Amino acid sequence: MFTIKGKTTDWEVVIGLETHIEVLSNSKIFSGASADYNPTIKPNTQVSMVDAAMPGMLPVLNEYCVEQAIKFGLGINAEISHRSKFARKQYFYPDLPQGYQISQPAEEPPVVGRGWIEIMGDDGNKKKIFIERAHLEQDAAKNKHDMHPSKSFVDLNRSGVTLLEIVTFLDTKNPENNSYISSPDEAERYLREIREIARALGVSKANMEEGSMRADVNVSVRPAGSNEFRTRTETKNMISFKFIKSAIEYEARRQIEIYENGGTVSQDTMRYSQADGTTSVLRSKENALDYRYFPDPDLLPLIITDEQIERIRKTMPELPAATRARYIADYGLKEYDAARLTETTDISHWFDCAVGNKKERGKIIANWMISELFAHPENWDEKNSGKISDDPDAPRIITPSDLAELVDMIAASEINGKQAKEIFIKMLDGETGTPREIADKFGMKQITDTAAIERVIDEIIAANPSQVEQYKSGKVGLLGFFVGNVMRATGGQANPAVVSEMMKSKLN
Ligand code: ADP
Ligand code: MG
């Protein structure tokens, strides 16, 4: 249990996340304009009359975005509402030409209702995190202040792009139900899981660096062991796991200090400063915005049928939680490694291809991927597209079958681990051919001929009488010294396991 030491008592934190993911779709939620607003696209070129809020324009709901929301809802084990509405959430901001954002009303069921996902809790056990709702809404445009010293600009390309906002649930009526996030690490694991589900389903890139995923962080504290929910603050628009964790921790300590000095926390909206990791009040409760939600008169209620839900359910791929469970059960992977291999479906597919139908390869391939391949993103194609560049200077792409062959060669004692590493490095350096061809070309073969190894062992023993004496009088740690010498004398080509066994029996 994550706690923070106070002056007289320990404190625990209660966390609620409102996560926005940008829905992948060709066009925007209520217009036919392209939803691609990446920075290389000229500002204000992907804008329809609807997105520019020209008077009298009518929004038309994008059915594909609704399907994406349903898909995500099924991915988080949620109820899908058969009927939900769109409402206008009103506020003024220069990047919001309508003067309101079309969202789904806060007080009524949105398209995705109550659901849950599972993460690893801080105690190492699986923990359910309940989700209250996920609703569809429009993204705002983008203000640009840094292009001209005295002018600000608005780029409407992002105006009207589809967002899905996912809100975690806090069961205030049953405070003993602890299915909510209660530490900075759990917050990160929750966000990673949301990200992986969204990616596996193709619902969103859910990439914080690129801005396709961001979160508002609600935090309150209470004395450890108590069941009360105290006043929370909300820190807006967080865009990295690291900052989110730091903001939670800072905000919790700030609140604890207030309580310990006899004060009360007010329900403020906070801003996080990346420069010094602090939070400060953006607006206080007294100045809380009254959005005056009201049903959008231009949009009919959203009706979803069981047939539609079932049709989408049939297209659901294996979700990351199931893939991870499969890797752990079939290959004995650690939870953490399984998580690395399921960060995207492309990665897990690459891994599945490399393992093929040889289960025994699973663990060692996972190790090679995580410790070697991931360190060289330029040398592998996550998508395993099979594309080989025509450019002779392009880096060599290591394929699933390359890695499978390398691993099989070790398993068959054709080469040892050190030689495998050398072959791998040669591939990184652009050497073409399969690992076996490279081994042949460079004469890398493991010596398993015991007579040859024995000759070298005898030489090493003869050359180191004092070490032999010490070994015999109990310093068995010297075995490594002898094995190392044999390996060096054979140019690293001997099988270290065989050398070690033979050396032991000789010395005894
Ligand atoms: P609002 O309508 O003001 O945005 P919500 O009820 O939608 O508030 O809650 C927003 C988020 O804050 C939810 O994830 C919710 O679980 C969380 N939350 C609510 N109360 C608390 C609290 N006391 N401590 C921490 N998080 C909270
Ligand atoms: Mg809310």
Coordinates of C-alpha atoms in Angstrom, one line a residue, residues 18-508:
E18 CA -10.0 11.4 -16.9
T19 CA -8.1 10.2 -19.9
H20 CA -8.6 11.6 -23.4
I21 CA -7.6 9.5 -26.4
E22 CA -7.9 10.7 -29.9
V23 CA -10.0 8.3 -32.0
L24 CA -8.4 7.1 -35.2
S25 CA -10.6 7.9 -38.1
N26 CA -10.2 9.5 -41.5
S27 CA -12.6 12.3 -40.9
K28 CA -13.7 14.3 -37.9
I29 CA -16.6 13.5 -35.6
F30 CA -19.1 15.9 -37.1
S31 CA -17.6 16.8 -40.5
G32 CA -16.0 15.2 -43.5
A33 CA -12.7 17.1 -43.1
S34 CA -9.6 15.1 -42.7
A35 CA -8.8 14.3 -39.0
D36 CA -5.1 14.4 -39.7
Y37 CA -3.6 17.6 -38.1
N38 CA 0.0 16.5 -37.7
P39 CA 2.5 19.4 -37.6
T40 CA 3.7 19.0 -41.2
I41 CA 0.3 19.9 -42.5
K42 CA -0.3 23.5 -43.3
P43 CA -2.5 25.2 -40.7
N44 CA -6.2 25.7 -41.5
T45 CA -6.2 23.4 -44.5
Q46 CA -8.3 20.5 -43.0
V47 CA -11.3 22.6 -42.0
S48 CA -14.9 22.3 -43.1
M49 CA -17.6 24.9 -42.5
V50 CA -18.7 22.9 -39.5
D51 CA -15.3 22.9 -37.9
A52 CA -15.0 26.6 -38.4
A53 CA -18.4 27.1 -36.8
M54 CA -20.0 29.0 -39.7
P55 CA -23.5 30.0 -38.8
G56 CA -26.2 27.6 -39.8
M57 CA -23.8 24.6 -40.4
L58 CA -25.1 21.2 -39.3
P59 CA -23.0 18.6 -37.7
V60 CA -23.4 15.0 -39.0
L61 CA -22.3 12.3 -36.7
N62 CA -19.5 10.1 -38.0
E63 CA -20.7 6.5 -37.7
Y64 CA -17.2 5.0 -37.8
C65 CA -16.2 7.0 -34.7
V66 CA -19.2 5.6 -32.9
E67 CA -18.1 2.1 -33.8
Q68 CA -14.6 2.9 -32.5
A69 CA -16.2 4.0 -29.2
I70 CA -18.2 0.7 -29.0
K71 CA -15.1 -1.3 -29.8
F72 CA -13.2 0.4 -27.0
G73 CA -16.2 0.0 -24.6
L74 CA -16.1 -3.8 -25.3
G75 CA -12.4 -3.7 -24.7
I76 CA -12.9 -2.3 -21.2
N77 CA -15.7 -4.7 -20.4
A78 CA -18.2 -1.9 -20.4
E79 CA -21.9 -1.6 -20.9
I80 CA -22.8 0.0 -24.2
S81 CA -25.7 2.4 -24.0
H82 CA -28.5 1.8 -26.4
R83 CA -29.4 5.4 -26.3
S84 CA -27.2 8.4 -25.5
K85 CA -27.2 12.1 -26.3
F86 CA -24.9 14.9 -27.4
A87 CA -24.9 18.1 -25.5
R88 CA -23.2 21.5 -25.8
K89 CA -20.7 22.3 -23.1
Q90 CA -20.3 26.1 -23.2
Y91 CA -17.3 28.1 -22.6
F92 CA -15.3 30.8 -24.5
Y93 CA -11.8 30.1 -25.7
P94 CA -10.2 31.4 -28.9
D95 CA -9.5 27.8 -30.0
L96 CA -13.2 27.0 -29.7
P97 CA -15.0 28.8 -32.6
Q98 CA -18.4 27.4 -31.7
G99 CA -18.3 28.9 -28.2
Y100 CA -19.2 25.4 -27.0
Q101 CA -17.8 21.9 -27.3
I102 CA -20.1 19.1 -28.4
S103 CA -19.7 16.4 -25.8
Q104 CA -22.1 14.0 -24.1
P105 CA -24.0 15.3 -21.0
A106 CA -22.3 14.7 -17.7
E107 CA -25.5 13.7 -15.9
E108 CA -26.7 11.1 -18.4
P109 CA -25.3 7.7 -19.7
P110 CA -22.8 8.3 -22.5
V111 CA -22.1 5.8 -25.3
V112 CA -19.9 3.7 -23.0
G113 CA -21.1 3.1 -19.5
R114 CA -19.6 1.3 -16.5
G115 CA -16.7 -1.0 -17.2
W116 CA -13.3 -2.1 -15.7
I117 CA -9.8 -3.1 -16.6
E118 CA -7.2 -5.1 -14.7
I119 CA -3.8 -3.8 -13.7
M120 CA -1.1 -5.0 -11.4
G121 CA -1.6 -3.4 -8.0
D122 CA 1.3 -2.2 -5.9
D123 CA 1.0 -5.4 -3.8
G124 CA 1.9 -7.5 -6.9
N125 CA -1.6 -8.9 -7.3
K126 CA -4.1 -8.2 -10.0
K127 CA -6.4 -5.2 -9.3
K128 CA -9.5 -4.2 -11.0
I129 CA -9.9 -0.5 -11.7
F130 CA -13.5 0.5 -12.3
I131 CA -14.4 2.9 -15.1
E132 CA -17.4 5.1 -14.8
R133 CA -17.9 6.1 -18.4
A134 CA -16.3 6.9 -21.7
H135 CA -17.9 9.6 -23.9
L136 CA -17.4 11.0 -27.3
E137 CA -16.6 14.6 -27.8
Q138 CA -14.9 17.1 -30.1
D139 CA -11.3 18.3 -29.7
A140 CA -10.6 22.0 -29.8
A141 CA -8.4 23.8 -32.3
K142 CA -4.9 24.9 -31.4
N143 CA -3.7 28.3 -30.4
K144 CA -0.2 29.3 -31.5
H145 CA 1.5 32.0 -29.6
D146 CA 5.1 31.4 -30.5
M147 CA 5.3 32.4 -34.2
H148 CA 5.3 36.1 -34.0
P149 CA 6.3 38.3 -31.1
S150 CA 3.0 40.3 -31.0
K151 CA 0.4 38.0 -32.6
S152 CA -1.4 34.8 -31.7
F153 CA -2.8 32.4 -34.3
V154 CA -5.5 29.7 -34.3
D155 CA -5.0 26.6 -36.4
L156 CA -8.4 24.9 -36.9
N157 CA -7.1 21.6 -38.3
R158 CA -7.6 19.9 -34.9
S159 CA -11.1 21.5 -34.4
G160 CA -13.7 18.7 -34.4
V161 CA -11.3 15.8 -34.2
T162 CA -12.8 12.9 -32.3
L163 CA -11.9 12.3 -28.6
L164 CA -13.0 9.6 -26.3
E165 CA -12.8 10.6 -22.6
I166 CA -12.5 7.7 -20.2
V167 CA -13.3 8.5 -16.6
T168 CA -12.4 6.2 -13.7
F169 CA -15.0 5.4 -11.1
L170 CA -15.0 6.0 -7.4
D171 CA -17.7 4.1 -5.5
T172 CA -18.5 6.8 -2.9
K173 CA -21.5 4.8 -1.7
N174 CA -19.4 1.7 -1.0
P175 CA -16.1 3.2 0.2
E176 CA -14.7 -0.3 1.0
N177 CA -14.7 -1.1 -2.7
N178 CA -11.1 -0.2 -3.5
S179 CA -11.2 -0.7 -7.2
Y180 CA -9.6 2.7 -7.9
I181 CA -6.1 3.9 -8.4
S182 CA -4.2 4.5 -5.2
S183 CA -0.6 5.3 -6.1
P184 CA 1.5 7.0 -8.8
D185 CA 2.7 3.7 -10.1
E186 CA -0.8 2.3 -10.3
A187 CA -1.8 5.5 -12.3
E188 CA 1.0 4.7 -14.8
R189 CA 0.0 1.1 -15.1
Y190 CA -3.6 2.1 -15.6
L191 CA -2.7 4.5 -18.4
R192 CA -0.4 2.0 -20.0
E193 CA -3.2 -0.6 -20.1
I194 CA -5.6 1.9 -21.6
R195 CA -3.0 2.8 -24.2
E196 CA -2.4 -0.9 -25.0
I197 CA -6.1 -1.7 -25.3
A198 CA -6.7 1.3 -27.6
R199 CA -3.7 0.3 -29.8
A200 CA -4.7 -3.3 -30.0
L201 CA -8.1 -2.3 -31.1
G202 CA -6.9 0.3 -33.5
V203 CA -9.0 2.8 -31.7
S204 CA -6.2 5.3 -31.1
K205 CA -2.5 5.7 -31.3
A206 CA -2.8 6.7 -27.7
N207 CA 0.6 8.4 -27.7
M208 CA 1.3 11.0 -25.1
E209 CA 4.3 12.5 -26.8
E210 CA 2.3 13.1 -29.9
G211 CA -0.7 14.4 -28.0
S212 CA -3.1 11.6 -28.9
M213 CA -3.5 10.8 -25.2
R214 CA -3.7 13.2 -22.3
A215 CA -5.1 13.0 -18.8
D216 CA -6.6 15.1 -16.1
V217 CA -5.5 13.9 -12.7
N218 CA -7.8 14.1 -9.6
V219 CA -6.1 13.6 -6.3
S220 CA -7.2 13.5 -2.7
V221 CA -5.5 12.2 0.5
R222 CA -6.8 10.7 3.7
P223 CA -5.2 9.2 6.8
A224 CA -4.0 5.6 6.1
G225 CA -6.7 3.1 6.8
S226 CA -9.6 5.5 6.7
N227 CA -12.5 5.0 4.3
E228 CA -13.5 8.6 3.7
F229 CA -13.2 10.5 0.5
R230 CA -11.9 14.0 1.0
T231 CA -12.0 16.9 -1.3
R232 CA -10.0 16.4 -4.4
T233 CA -8.2 18.7 -6.8
E234 CA -7.9 18.3 -10.5
T235 CA -4.7 18.8 -12.4
K236 CA -5.4 19.4 -16.0
N237 CA -3.9 18.3 -19.3
M238 CA -1.0 16.1 -18.3
I239 CA 1.0 14.7 -21.2
S240 CA 3.6 12.3 -19.8
F241 CA 3.6 9.3 -17.4
K242 CA 6.6 10.9 -15.6
F243 CA 4.8 14.2 -15.1
I244 CA 1.6 12.5 -14.0
K245 CA 3.4 10.6 -11.3
S246 CA 5.3 13.6 -10.1
A247 CA 2.1 15.8 -10.1
I248 CA 0.3 13.2 -8.0
E249 CA 3.1 13.0 -5.5
Y250 CA 3.5 16.8 -5.2
E251 CA -0.2 17.4 -5.0
A252 CA -0.6 14.7 -2.3
R253 CA 2.2 16.3 -0.2
R254 CA 0.7 19.7 -0.6
Q255 CA -2.7 18.6 0.6
I256 CA -1.1 16.7 3.5
E257 CA 0.7 19.8 4.6
I258 CA -2.5 21.8 4.5
Y259 CA -4.3 19.2 6.7
E260 CA -1.4 19.0 9.1
N261 CA -1.5 22.7 9.6
G262 CA -5.2 22.5 10.4
G263 CA -6.4 23.8 7.1
T264 CA -8.9 22.5 4.5
V265 CA -8.3 21.6 0.9
S266 CA -10.5 23.3 -1.6
Q267 CA -11.7 21.7 -4.7
D268 CA -9.4 23.6 -7.1
T269 CA -8.3 23.1 -10.6
M270 CA -4.5 23.0 -10.7
R271 CA -1.8 23.6 -13.2
Y272 CA 1.4 21.5 -13.2
S273 CA 4.7 23.1 -13.9
Q274 CA 7.1 20.9 -15.8
A275 CA 10.0 23.2 -15.0
D276 CA 9.9 22.5 -11.2
G277 CA 7.4 19.7 -10.7
T278 CA 5.0 21.8 -8.7
T279 CA 1.2 22.3 -8.9
S280 CA -0.5 25.6 -8.4
V281 CA -4.1 26.8 -8.5
L282 CA -5.4 27.6 -12.0
R283 CA -8.9 28.4 -10.9
S284 CA -10.6 28.0 -7.6
K285 CA -14.0 26.4 -6.9
E286 CA -15.6 29.8 -6.5
N287 CA -14.6 30.5 -10.1
A288 CA -15.6 27.0 -11.3
L289 CA -17.1 27.1 -14.8
D290 CA -20.8 26.5 -15.2
Y291 CA -20.9 24.9 -18.6
R292 CA -24.7 25.1 -18.9
Y293 CA -24.8 21.8 -20.7
F294 CA -27.9 21.5 -22.8
P295 CA -28.9 18.9 -25.5
D296 CA -27.6 19.8 -28.9
P297 CA -30.6 20.6 -30.9
D298 CA -28.8 19.7 -34.2
L299 CA -28.1 16.1 -33.2
L300 CA -30.5 13.3 -32.7
P301 CA -30.0 10.8 -29.8
L302 CA -27.5 8.2 -30.6
I303 CA -29.2 4.8 -30.9
I304 CA -27.1 1.7 -30.9
T305 CA -28.7 -1.8 -31.5
D306 CA -27.7 -5.1 -30.1
E307 CA -27.0 -6.3 -33.6
Q308 CA -24.5 -3.5 -34.1
I309 CA -22.8 -4.4 -30.8
E310 CA -22.6 -8.0 -31.6
R311 CA -21.3 -7.4 -35.1
I312 CA -18.4 -5.4 -33.6
R313 CA -17.8 -7.9 -30.8
K314 CA -17.1 -10.5 -33.5
T315 CA -14.3 -8.4 -34.9
M316 CA -12.5 -8.0 -31.6
P317 CA -8.9 -9.2 -31.7
E318 CA -7.1 -10.8 -28.7
L319 CA -6.7 -8.0 -26.1
P320 CA -3.3 -7.3 -24.5
A321 CA -4.4 -8.8 -21.1
A322 CA -5.2 -12.1 -22.9
T323 CA -1.9 -12.0 -24.9
R324 CA 0.1 -11.4 -21.7
A325 CA -1.6 -14.3 -20.0
R326 CA -0.8 -16.5 -22.9
Y327 CA 2.8 -15.5 -22.9
I328 CA 3.1 -16.1 -19.2
A329 CA 1.4 -19.5 -19.3
D330 CA 3.0 -20.8 -22.5
Y331 CA 6.6 -19.4 -22.2
G332 CA 7.0 -18.7 -18.5
L333 CA 7.6 -15.0 -19.1
K334 CA 7.6 -12.5 -16.3
E335 CA 4.7 -10.1 -16.1
Y336 CA 6.9 -7.2 -16.9
D337 CA 8.5 -8.8 -20.0
A338 CA 5.0 -9.9 -21.2
A339 CA 3.9 -6.3 -20.9
R340 CA 6.9 -5.1 -23.0
L341 CA 6.0 -7.5 -25.8
T342 CA 2.3 -6.4 -25.9
E343 CA 2.9 -2.7 -26.0
T344 CA 1.7 -2.8 -29.5
T345 CA 0.1 -5.5 -31.5
D346 CA 2.9 -5.2 -34.1
I347 CA 5.4 -6.1 -31.4
S348 CA 3.4 -9.1 -30.1
H349 CA 2.9 -10.3 -33.7
W350 CA 6.6 -10.0 -34.4
F351 CA 7.3 -12.1 -31.3
D352 CA 4.6 -14.7 -32.3
C353 CA 6.2 -15.0 -35.7
A354 CA 9.7 -15.6 -34.3
V355 CA 8.5 -18.2 -31.8
G356 CA 6.4 -20.0 -34.5
N357 CA 5.3 -23.4 -33.3
K358 CA 8.4 -24.0 -31.1
K359 CA 7.2 -23.2 -27.6
E360 CA 10.6 -23.7 -26.2
R361 CA 12.0 -20.7 -28.0
G362 CA 9.6 -18.3 -26.3
K363 CA 11.5 -17.3 -23.3
I364 CA 14.9 -16.9 -25.0
I365 CA 13.4 -15.0 -27.9
A366 CA 11.6 -12.7 -25.5
N367 CA 15.0 -12.0 -23.8
W368 CA 16.8 -11.2 -27.1
M369 CA 14.0 -8.9 -28.2
I370 CA 13.8 -7.0 -24.9
S371 CA 17.5 -6.7 -24.2
E372 CA 19.0 -6.5 -27.7
L373 CA 16.5 -5.7 -30.4
F374 CA 14.6 -3.0 -28.6
A375 CA 17.9 -1.2 -28.2
H376 CA 18.2 -1.0 -31.9
P377 CA 15.0 0.3 -33.3
E378 CA 16.6 1.1 -36.6
N379 CA 17.4 -2.5 -37.2
W380 CA 14.0 -4.0 -37.0
D381 CA 10.7 -3.4 -38.5
E382 CA 8.0 -3.6 -35.8
K383 CA 5.5 -4.3 -38.5
N384 CA 7.5 -7.1 -39.9
S385 CA 6.4 -5.9 -43.3
G386 CA 9.1 -7.9 -45.1
K387 CA 10.2 -4.7 -46.9
I388 CA 13.9 -4.5 -47.6
S389 CA 15.2 -1.2 -48.7
D390 CA 16.9 -0.8 -52.0
D391 CA 19.3 1.7 -50.4
P392 CA 22.6 -0.2 -49.9
D393 CA 23.4 2.1 -46.9
A394 CA 20.1 1.3 -45.2
P395 CA 20.4 -0.5 -41.9
R396 CA 20.0 -4.3 -42.1
I397 CA 16.6 -5.3 -40.9
I398 CA 16.6 -8.3 -38.5
T399 CA 13.6 -10.5 -39.2
P400 CA 11.7 -12.9 -36.9
S401 CA 13.3 -15.8 -38.8
D402 CA 16.8 -14.4 -38.2
L403 CA 16.3 -14.3 -34.5
A404 CA 14.6 -17.7 -34.5
E405 CA 17.6 -19.2 -36.4
L406 CA 20.1 -17.6 -34.1
V407 CA 18.3 -18.9 -31.0
D408 CA 18.0 -22.4 -32.5
M409 CA 21.8 -22.5 -33.2
I410 CA 22.5 -21.8 -29.6
A411 CA 20.0 -24.5 -28.5
A412 CA 21.7 -27.0 -30.8
S413 CA 25.1 -26.1 -29.5
E414 CA 26.2 -25.0 -32.9
I415 CA 27.4 -21.7 -31.4
N416 CA 27.7 -20.5 -27.9
G417 CA 26.0 -17.4 -26.5
K418 CA 29.1 -15.2 -27.0
Q419 CA 29.2 -16.2 -30.7
A420 CA 25.6 -15.5 -31.0
K421 CA 26.1 -12.0 -29.7
E422 CA 28.9 -11.5 -32.3
I423 CA 26.7 -12.7 -35.1
F424 CA 24.0 -10.3 -33.8
I425 CA 26.5 -7.4 -33.8
K426 CA 27.6 -8.3 -37.3
M427 CA 23.9 -8.1 -38.4
L428 CA 23.6 -4.7 -36.8
D429 CA 26.7 -3.6 -38.7
G430 CA 25.0 -4.5 -41.9
E431 CA 26.3 -8.1 -42.6
T432 CA 23.8 -9.8 -44.9
G433 CA 22.9 -13.4 -44.9
T434 CA 21.2 -15.5 -42.3
P435 CA 22.9 -16.1 -38.9
R436 CA 24.0 -19.6 -40.0
E437 CA 25.6 -18.1 -43.2
I438 CA 27.3 -15.5 -41.1
A439 CA 28.6 -18.1 -38.7
D440 CA 30.0 -20.1 -41.7
K441 CA 31.5 -17.1 -43.3
F442 CA 33.4 -16.1 -40.2
G443 CA 34.3 -19.7 -39.1
M444 CA 32.2 -19.4 -35.9
K445 CA 31.6 -22.8 -34.7
Q446 CA 31.4 -24.0 -31.2
I447 CA 34.1 -26.6 -30.3
T448 CA 32.2 -29.6 -28.9
D449 CA 35.0 -32.0 -29.7
T450 CA 35.8 -33.1 -26.1
A451 CA 39.3 -34.4 -27.0
A452 CA 40.3 -30.9 -28.3
I453 CA 38.9 -29.2 -25.2
E454 CA 40.6 -31.7 -23.0
R455 CA 44.0 -30.9 -24.5
V456 CA 43.5 -27.2 -23.7
I457 CA 42.3 -27.9 -20.2
D458 CA 45.4 -29.9 -19.5
E459 CA 47.6 -27.1 -20.7
I460 CA 45.8 -24.5 -18.5
I461 CA 46.1 -26.8 -15.4
A462 CA 49.8 -27.3 -16.0
A463 CA 50.4 -23.6 -16.4
N464 CA 48.7 -22.6 -13.2
P465 CA 49.9 -24.9 -10.4
S466 CA 49.3 -22.4 -7.5
Q467 CA 45.7 -21.8 -8.6
V468 CA 45.2 -25.5 -8.7
E469 CA 46.6 -25.8 -5.2
Q470 CA 44.2 -23.1 -3.9
Y471 CA 41.2 -24.7 -5.7
K472 CA 42.0 -28.1 -4.1
S473 CA 42.2 -26.5 -0.7
G474 CA 38.7 -25.2 -1.0
K475 CA 38.7 -22.0 -3.1
V476 CA 36.2 -23.5 -5.6
G477 CA 35.3 -20.0 -6.9
L478 CA 38.5 -20.3 -9.0
L479 CA 36.6 -22.5 -11.4
G480 CA 35.5 -19.4 -13.3
F481 CA 39.2 -18.5 -13.7
F482 CA 40.0 -21.8 -15.3
V483 CA 37.0 -21.8 -17.5
G484 CA 37.7 -18.3 -18.6
N485 CA 41.3 -19.3 -19.5
V486 CA 40.1 -22.2 -21.6
M487 CA 37.5 -20.0 -23.4
R488 CA 40.2 -17.5 -24.2
A489 CA 42.6 -20.1 -25.4
T490 CA 40.0 -21.5 -27.8
G491 CA 39.1 -18.0 -29.1
G492 CA 35.7 -18.2 -27.4
Q493 CA 34.7 -21.2 -29.5
A494 CA 34.4 -23.8 -26.8
N495 CA 31.1 -24.7 -25.3
P496 CA 31.3 -23.1 -21.8
A497 CA 29.0 -25.6 -20.2
V498 CA 31.1 -28.5 -21.5
V499 CA 34.3 -26.8 -20.4
S500 CA 33.0 -26.2 -17.0
E501 CA 31.9 -29.8 -16.4
M502 CA 35.1 -31.2 -17.8
M503 CA 37.3 -28.8 -15.8
K504 CA 35.5 -29.7 -12.6
S505 CA 36.0 -33.4 -12.9
K506 CA 39.7 -32.9 -13.9
L507 CA 40.4 -30.7 -10.9
N508 CA 38.7 -33.1 -8.5

